[in-house]
Amino acid sequence: MKVTARARANIALAKYWGKSDDALNLPAVPSVSLTLDPLVTETSVELDEALADDVFELDGAPAGEGETRRVRALLDEVRAAAGATTRARVTSRNDFPTAAGLASSASGFAALAGAASAAYGLDEPLAVLSARARRASASAARSVFGGIVELAAGAPGDDALAARPIAPADHWDLRVVVAITAAGKKPIGSRDAMGESRRSSPYYRAWVEHGHASAPAIARALLERDFATLAPLVEQSFLAMHAVGMAGVPSVLYWQPGSVAAIKTIGVLRAGGLEVCATMDAGPHVKAVCTARCVGDVREALARTEGVRDTLEARIGPGLEVG
Ligand code: 2P0
C-alpha cells in the first residue's frame, strides 16, 4: 500500500514561540498563519512487510537519525491507531528551497500525517491529522489546512489540540515576498531556541501574555481585510518574538545586516503608501506580507536592498491533499 500526500509551508503572522507542555508539544501562545502556495512538500508512505524498521528518505538521500526518529514517532502513533505493526518506507521531497527559511518541517509533517493515516487504512478527520502533525512540530498542525489558519494555545495535557481554518485561501489576495539574506544553516533551530527563551529570557512571561491578546487581533484584522490595523500587529508579533530570544542566555540573534536593511525597506514602502509589512521566523530572512496590487513594487525594492541575495514570491494556498 502506497499513498502520496502534498502539503504546503505556512507563515505565521501571529507567531508561536514557546511550549506549555514539552511532552505533548503544545504551544504556549496562539498563532495565526497563511498557508503558502506553491511551497509544496510531497510525501509518500509505503508499507513494506520486509522492513525491520521505518526508512525515511528526504530530497533523494537517507535522512539523518534525528529526523528519522521524529518520522518514526508519528508512524508509531498511526500504527497504534490502526492496530498495525508493518513498517513503512517514507519518501519526501520539498519543492522549494529549504534555505529560504520557510519551515519544511511544517509542510513535511502535515504531508506525512496525511499520507501515513491513509496508508495504514485509517479514515480520520483533518482535526485528528492536525493534532498528530502538531505533536511532531506545532507549526505543521497549521499546514493541514489551507487559507488562514489558527492554532490555539494548548493547556497542559490537551493532547487533542488541533489547528482550525478561519478563512479560505481566496478570502484575501495577500502575497508574501521572501527576502533571502544569508546562505547556510541557521545557528540554532527553533525548538532549542524557544526552549532557551522560556528558561532564560526575562521577557518570556510578557511575550506569552502579549501573544494571547495579539493573535485574536491579528485574526480579526485578517477576517476584516484591514491592512492598516494588521500591519503594526504583525510587526509587533515578530519583533516581540525575536526580542524574547535576543534577551535569553545564551542570546539567540538570527538577524543579519540584510535582515535589518530589508525591514527598513519595508518600512519606507509602507510610509510611502504601500500595503506591506514585515515578519521573520527563526532565521535571518525577512518576509514581506503585502496586498496583490503592491507585490511588484515590494519585490523590486527588496531585490535592490543591500544584503538581499534573492527573493521569492508566494500566495495563499490550499491545505493537505491526499492521493
Ligand atoms: C511559527 N516558528 O509560528 C513560529 C515562528 C518559528 C518562528 O513554529 O518545536 O518547528 O517543532 O513545535 O513548529 C517553528 O517551530 O517547532 C515555528 P516545534 P516548529 O511559525
Short mmCIF file of C-alpha atoms and ligand atoms in Angstrom, two decimals:
data_model
loop_
_atom_site.label_atom_id
_atom_site.label_comp_id
_atom_site.label_asym_id
_atom_site.label_seq_id
_atom_site.Cartn_x
_atom_site.Cartn_y
_atom_site.Cartn_z
CA MET A 1 0.00 0.00 0.00
CA LYS A 2 1.50 3.33 -1.06
CA VAL A 3 -0.13 6.73 -0.50
CA THR A 4 1.19 10.15 -1.53
CA ALA A 5 0.16 13.44 0.09
CA ARG A 6 1.01 17.07 -0.53
CA ALA A 7 1.09 19.92 1.97
CA ARG A 8 2.37 23.48 1.85
CA ALA A 9 4.57 25.66 4.01
CA ASN A 10 2.90 28.32 6.11
CA ILE A 11 3.90 31.66 7.54
CA ALA A 12 2.70 32.76 10.95
CA LEU A 13 1.58 36.38 11.21
CA ALA A 14 0.93 35.84 14.92
CA LYS A 15 3.96 33.82 16.00
CA TYR A 16 4.17 30.62 18.00
CA TRP A 17 7.21 30.66 20.29
CA GLY A 18 7.36 28.57 23.47
CA LYS A 19 5.59 25.48 24.76
CA SER A 20 3.13 24.89 27.60
CA ASP A 21 3.82 21.15 27.54
CA ASP A 22 7.06 19.76 26.10
CA ALA A 23 5.99 16.12 26.06
CA LEU A 24 2.82 16.80 24.04
CA ASN A 25 4.42 19.68 22.11
CA LEU A 26 1.70 22.18 23.00
CA PRO A 27 2.23 25.86 22.16
CA ALA A 28 2.15 28.41 24.99
CA VAL A 29 0.68 31.10 22.73
CA PRO A 30 -1.94 31.10 19.97
CA SER A 31 -0.71 31.58 16.40
CA VAL A 32 -2.32 32.61 13.11
CA SER A 33 -0.84 31.73 9.72
CA LEU A 34 -1.26 31.82 5.97
CA THR A 35 -0.75 28.53 4.10
CA LEU A 36 1.56 29.30 1.18
CA ASP A 37 1.49 28.25 -2.45
CA PRO A 38 3.49 26.97 -4.34
CA LEU A 39 5.79 25.87 -1.49
CA VAL A 40 4.90 22.19 -1.52
CA THR A 41 6.24 19.08 0.21
CA GLU A 42 5.21 15.77 -1.35
CA THR A 43 5.48 12.71 0.87
CA SER A 44 4.82 9.05 0.10
CA VAL A 45 4.29 6.33 2.68
CA GLU A 46 4.63 2.74 1.51
CA LEU A 47 4.02 -0.16 3.87
CA ASP A 48 6.54 -2.96 3.45
CA GLU A 49 6.35 -6.25 5.38
CA ALA A 50 10.02 -6.90 4.58
CA LEU A 51 11.28 -3.85 6.51
CA ALA A 52 12.68 -4.36 10.01
CA ASP A 53 12.30 -0.64 10.72
CA ASP A 54 10.94 2.50 9.08
CA VAL A 55 13.09 4.11 6.40
CA PHE A 56 12.99 7.85 5.66
CA GLU A 57 14.41 9.41 2.53
CA LEU A 58 14.40 13.21 2.20
CA ASP A 59 15.13 15.02 -1.06
CA GLY A 60 16.72 11.93 -2.58
CA ALA A 61 19.04 10.94 0.30
CA PRO A 62 18.63 8.93 3.53
CA ALA A 63 17.59 11.34 6.29
CA GLY A 64 19.60 11.78 9.49
CA GLU A 65 18.87 9.87 12.70
CA GLY A 66 17.15 12.83 14.40
CA GLU A 67 14.73 13.43 11.53
CA THR A 68 14.08 9.71 11.14
CA ARG A 69 13.24 9.43 14.84
CA ARG A 70 10.58 12.15 14.56
CA VAL A 71 9.07 10.47 11.49
CA ARG A 72 9.05 7.11 13.29
CA ALA A 73 7.30 8.65 16.31
CA LEU A 74 4.47 9.86 14.08
CA LEU A 75 4.26 6.48 12.32
CA ASP A 76 4.14 4.73 15.73
CA GLU A 77 1.08 6.81 16.63
CA VAL A 78 -0.63 5.90 13.36
CA ARG A 79 0.19 2.21 13.82
CA ALA A 80 -1.22 2.32 17.33
CA ALA A 81 -4.45 3.87 15.99
CA ALA A 82 -4.65 1.30 13.17
CA GLY A 83 -3.61 -1.72 15.24
CA ALA A 84 -0.82 -2.35 12.73
CA THR A 85 2.84 -3.32 13.05
CA THR A 86 4.09 -3.16 9.45
CA ARG A 87 6.99 -0.73 8.93
CA ALA A 88 6.99 1.91 6.23
CA ARG A 89 9.22 3.48 3.62
CA VAL A 90 8.74 7.26 3.68
CA THR A 91 9.93 9.37 0.77
CA SER A 92 9.65 13.14 0.99
CA ARG A 93 10.55 15.90 -1.44
CA ASN A 94 10.48 19.66 -0.84
CA ASP A 95 9.53 21.61 -3.90
CA PHE A 96 11.06 24.81 -2.54
CA PRO A 97 14.50 25.90 -1.33
CA THR A 98 14.78 24.89 2.33
CA ALA A 99 17.38 27.65 2.64
CA ALA A 100 14.57 30.19 2.20
CA GLY A 101 13.69 29.73 5.87
CA LEU A 102 10.16 28.57 5.19
CA ALA A 103 9.92 25.72 7.61
CA SER A 104 9.89 22.48 5.64
CA SER A 105 9.02 20.69 8.90
CA ALA A 106 5.56 22.28 8.76
CA SER A 107 4.70 21.09 5.25
CA GLY A 108 6.65 17.87 5.79
CA PHE A 109 4.86 16.67 8.93
CA ALA A 110 1.47 17.78 7.59
CA ALA A 111 2.03 15.74 4.42
CA LEU A 112 3.33 12.80 6.47
CA ALA A 113 0.30 12.88 8.76
CA GLY A 114 -2.00 12.70 5.73
CA ALA A 115 -0.08 10.02 3.82
CA ALA A 116 0.56 7.79 6.85
CA SER A 117 -3.04 7.80 8.04
CA ALA A 118 -4.32 6.77 4.60
CA ALA A 119 -1.54 4.22 4.03
CA TYR A 120 -2.49 2.42 7.26
CA GLY A 121 -6.12 2.35 6.13
CA LEU A 122 -7.46 4.97 8.53
CA ASP A 123 -10.10 7.48 7.53
CA GLU A 124 -9.52 10.25 10.05
CA PRO A 125 -10.88 13.80 10.21
CA LEU A 126 -8.48 16.64 9.42
CA ALA A 127 -8.54 17.73 13.08
CA VAL A 128 -7.06 14.35 14.09
CA LEU A 129 -4.36 14.67 11.41
CA SER A 130 -3.65 18.23 12.52
CA ALA A 131 -3.25 17.18 16.18
CA ARG A 132 -0.87 14.39 15.13
CA ALA A 133 1.15 16.78 12.95
CA ARG A 134 1.22 19.23 15.89
CA ARG A 135 2.78 16.65 18.19
CA ALA A 136 5.58 16.27 15.61
CA SER A 137 6.00 20.02 15.02
CA ALA A 138 3.47 22.59 16.18
CA SER A 139 3.60 24.73 13.03
CA ALA A 140 2.76 21.57 11.00
CA ALA A 141 -0.71 21.49 12.58
CA ARG A 142 -1.49 24.68 10.61
CA SER A 143 -0.28 23.33 7.23
CA VAL A 144 -3.01 20.66 7.30
CA PHE A 145 -5.46 23.42 6.42
CA GLY A 146 -5.48 25.95 3.58
CA GLY A 147 -6.15 29.67 3.71
CA ILE A 148 -5.91 31.50 7.03
CA VAL A 149 -5.38 29.13 9.95
CA GLU A 150 -5.35 29.46 13.71
CA LEU A 151 -3.68 27.24 16.31
CA ALA A 152 -4.82 27.99 19.84
CA ALA A 153 -2.52 27.84 22.83
CA GLY A 154 -2.61 24.42 24.48
CA ALA A 155 -3.49 23.91 28.10
CA PRO A 156 -1.06 21.34 29.57
CA GLY A 157 -2.34 17.84 28.79
CA ASP A 158 -4.64 18.93 25.93
CA ASP A 159 -3.45 16.21 23.58
CA ALA A 160 -6.26 16.73 21.05
CA LEU A 161 -5.28 20.31 20.27
CA ALA A 162 -5.53 20.92 16.51
CA ALA A 163 -5.38 23.93 14.21
CA ARG A 164 -8.52 25.20 12.53
CA PRO A 165 -9.10 27.19 9.34
CA ILE A 166 -10.70 30.60 9.88
CA ALA A 167 -10.93 31.77 6.23
CA PRO A 168 -10.45 30.11 2.83
CA ALA A 169 -7.49 30.79 0.51
CA ASP A 170 -9.50 33.22 -1.64
CA HIS A 171 -10.62 35.33 1.32
CA TRP A 172 -7.97 37.98 0.61
CA ASP A 173 -5.34 38.04 -2.14
CA LEU A 174 -2.31 38.58 0.09
CA ARG A 175 1.19 37.85 -1.17
CA VAL A 176 4.41 37.03 0.62
CA VAL A 177 7.80 38.10 -0.75
CA VAL A 178 10.71 36.32 0.92
CA ALA A 179 13.95 38.34 1.04
CA ILE A 180 16.79 35.83 1.41
CA THR A 181 19.54 37.47 3.44
CA ALA A 182 22.03 34.68 4.19
CA ALA A 183 23.25 31.31 2.99
CA GLY A 184 23.89 28.22 5.06
CA LYS A 185 22.40 26.75 8.19
CA LYS A 186 21.00 28.92 10.96
CA PRO A 187 22.87 28.91 14.27
CA ILE A 188 20.14 27.26 16.38
CA GLY A 189 16.89 25.50 15.48
CA SER A 190 13.58 26.94 16.63
CA ARG A 191 12.81 24.11 19.08
CA ASP A 192 16.01 24.62 21.07
CA ALA A 193 15.81 28.41 20.73
CA MET A 194 12.27 28.67 22.10
CA GLY A 195 13.30 26.38 24.97
CA GLU A 196 16.13 28.80 25.81
CA SER A 197 13.70 31.71 25.71
CA ARG A 198 11.39 30.02 28.17
CA ARG A 199 14.23 29.08 30.52
CA SER A 200 16.24 32.28 30.49
CA SER A 201 14.59 35.29 28.85
CA PRO A 202 13.31 37.95 31.27
CA TYR A 203 10.64 38.82 28.69
CA TYR A 204 9.16 35.35 28.23
CA ARG A 205 6.18 35.84 30.52
CA ALA A 206 5.33 39.17 28.88
CA TRP A 207 5.65 37.51 25.46
CA VAL A 208 3.11 34.82 26.37
CA GLU A 209 0.70 37.39 27.78
CA HIS A 210 1.09 39.58 24.70
CA GLY A 211 0.57 36.64 22.34
CA HIS A 212 -2.80 35.83 23.87
CA ALA A 213 -4.02 39.36 23.11
CA SER A 214 -2.25 39.83 19.79
CA ALA A 215 -3.29 36.65 17.94
CA PRO A 216 -7.06 37.31 18.11
CA ALA A 217 -6.47 40.91 17.00
CA ILE A 218 -4.42 39.69 14.02
CA ALA A 219 -7.11 37.13 13.16
CA ARG A 220 -9.78 39.85 13.28
CA ALA A 221 -7.79 42.22 11.02
CA LEU A 222 -7.33 39.37 8.52
CA LEU A 223 -11.02 38.49 8.57
CA GLU A 224 -11.92 42.18 8.05
CA ARG A 225 -9.22 42.62 5.35
CA ASP A 226 -8.00 45.62 7.33
CA PHE A 227 -4.36 46.07 6.32
CA ALA A 228 -3.82 49.31 8.26
CA THR A 229 -4.70 47.51 11.50
CA LEU A 230 -2.94 44.28 10.51
CA ALA A 231 0.50 45.68 9.64
CA PRO A 232 1.65 47.03 13.03
CA LEU A 233 0.26 43.99 14.85
CA VAL A 234 2.15 41.58 12.58
CA GLU A 235 5.38 43.50 13.01
CA GLN A 236 4.96 43.69 16.77
CA SER A 237 4.45 39.91 16.93
CA PHE A 238 7.71 39.02 15.17
CA LEU A 239 9.68 41.80 16.88
CA ALA A 240 8.48 40.65 20.31
CA MET A 241 9.34 37.03 19.46
CA HIS A 242 12.86 37.98 18.38
CA ALA A 243 13.31 40.30 21.37
CA VAL A 244 12.49 37.43 23.72
CA GLY A 245 15.17 35.30 22.06
CA MET A 246 17.77 38.04 21.95
CA ALA A 247 17.37 38.66 25.70
CA GLY A 248 17.89 35.00 26.62
CA VAL A 249 21.14 33.45 27.85
CA PRO A 250 22.65 32.40 25.54
CA SER A 251 21.23 35.10 23.32
CA VAL A 252 19.55 33.96 20.11
CA LEU A 253 20.17 36.54 17.40
CA TYR A 254 19.04 35.42 13.94
CA TRP A 255 19.38 38.81 12.29
CA GLN A 256 21.93 39.65 9.61
CA PRO A 257 22.69 43.13 8.24
CA GLY A 258 20.46 42.30 5.25
CA SER A 259 17.58 41.49 7.64
CA VAL A 260 17.71 44.98 9.11
CA ALA A 261 18.04 46.56 5.67
CA ALA A 262 15.00 44.63 4.38
CA ILE A 263 12.89 45.62 7.41
CA LYS A 264 13.82 49.25 6.77
CA THR A 265 12.95 48.99 3.07
CA ILE A 266 9.53 47.63 4.01
CA GLY A 267 9.04 50.50 6.48
CA VAL A 268 9.86 53.06 3.78
CA LEU A 269 7.46 51.39 1.34
CA ARG A 270 4.63 51.45 3.89
CA ALA A 271 5.31 55.08 4.77
CA GLY A 272 5.03 55.74 1.02
CA GLY A 273 1.54 54.26 0.92
CA LEU A 274 2.07 50.60 0.02
CA GLU A 275 0.17 47.91 1.92
CA VAL A 276 3.14 45.90 3.15
CA CYS A 277 4.53 44.74 6.48
CA ALA A 278 7.47 42.63 7.64
CA THR A 279 7.75 39.37 9.51
CA MET A 280 10.62 36.98 10.31
CA ASP A 281 10.78 33.41 11.56
CA ALA A 282 13.58 31.60 13.34
CA GLY A 283 16.17 32.66 10.78
CA PRO A 284 17.66 35.70 9.05
CA HIS A 285 15.26 36.03 6.13
CA VAL A 286 12.60 38.72 6.00
CA LYS A 287 9.13 38.02 4.69
CA ALA A 288 7.13 40.94 3.32
CA VAL A 289 3.37 40.41 3.54
CA CYS A 290 1.51 42.64 1.10
CA THR A 291 -1.65 43.01 -0.95
CA ALA A 292 -1.58 41.77 -4.55
CA ARG A 293 -1.53 45.27 -6.03
CA CYS A 294 1.72 46.08 -4.17
CA VAL A 295 3.67 42.90 -4.81
CA GLY A 296 5.61 44.09 -7.89
CA ASP A 297 6.92 47.21 -6.13
CA VAL A 298 7.72 45.27 -2.96
CA ARG A 299 9.69 42.59 -4.77
CA GLU A 300 11.62 45.13 -6.83
CA ALA A 301 12.53 47.24 -3.78
CA LEU A 302 13.65 44.20 -1.77
CA ALA A 303 15.71 42.85 -4.68
CA ARG A 304 17.56 46.20 -4.73
CA THR A 305 18.16 46.22 -0.96
CA GLU A 306 21.75 45.71 0.17
CA GLY A 307 22.27 42.29 1.73
CA VAL A 308 19.26 40.72 0.00
CA ARG A 309 20.61 37.84 -2.10
CA ASP A 310 17.42 36.70 -3.72
CA THR A 311 13.66 36.99 -3.47
CA LEU A 312 10.81 34.55 -3.95
CA GLU A 313 7.09 35.07 -4.01
CA ALA A 314 4.14 33.10 -2.67
CA ARG A 315 0.39 33.45 -2.33
CA ILE A 316 -2.21 31.88 -0.06
CA GLY A 317 -2.78 28.22 -0.92
CA PRO A 318 -4.82 25.13 -0.11
CA GLY A 319 -4.43 22.58 2.66
CA LEU A 320 -3.48 18.92 2.70
CA GLU A 321 -4.12 16.89 -0.46
CA VAL A 322 -4.03 13.10 -0.12
CA GLY A 323 -3.89 10.71 -3.07
C1 2P0 B 1 5.69 29.91 13.79
N1 2P0 B 1 8.01 29.16 14.26
O1 2P0 B 1 4.65 30.22 14.38
C2 2P0 B 1 6.97 30.11 14.56
C3 2P0 B 1 7.57 31.43 14.31
C4 2P0 B 1 9.26 29.80 14.04
C5 2P0 B 1 9.05 31.23 14.32
O2 2P0 B 1 6.70 27.40 14.51
O3 2P0 B 1 9.28 22.55 18.31
O4 2P0 B 1 9.29 23.86 14.01
O5 2P0 B 1 8.65 21.51 16.14
O6 2P0 B 1 6.91 22.62 17.56
O7 2P0 B 1 6.93 24.40 14.71
C6 2P0 B 1 8.93 26.90 14.21
O8 2P0 B 1 8.83 25.98 15.24
O9 2P0 B 1 8.70 23.97 16.44
C7 2P0 B 1 7.80 27.84 14.34
P1 2P0 B 1 8.35 22.60 17.14
P2 2P0 B 1 8.37 24.47 14.99
O10 2P0 B 1 5.70 29.50 12.60
#
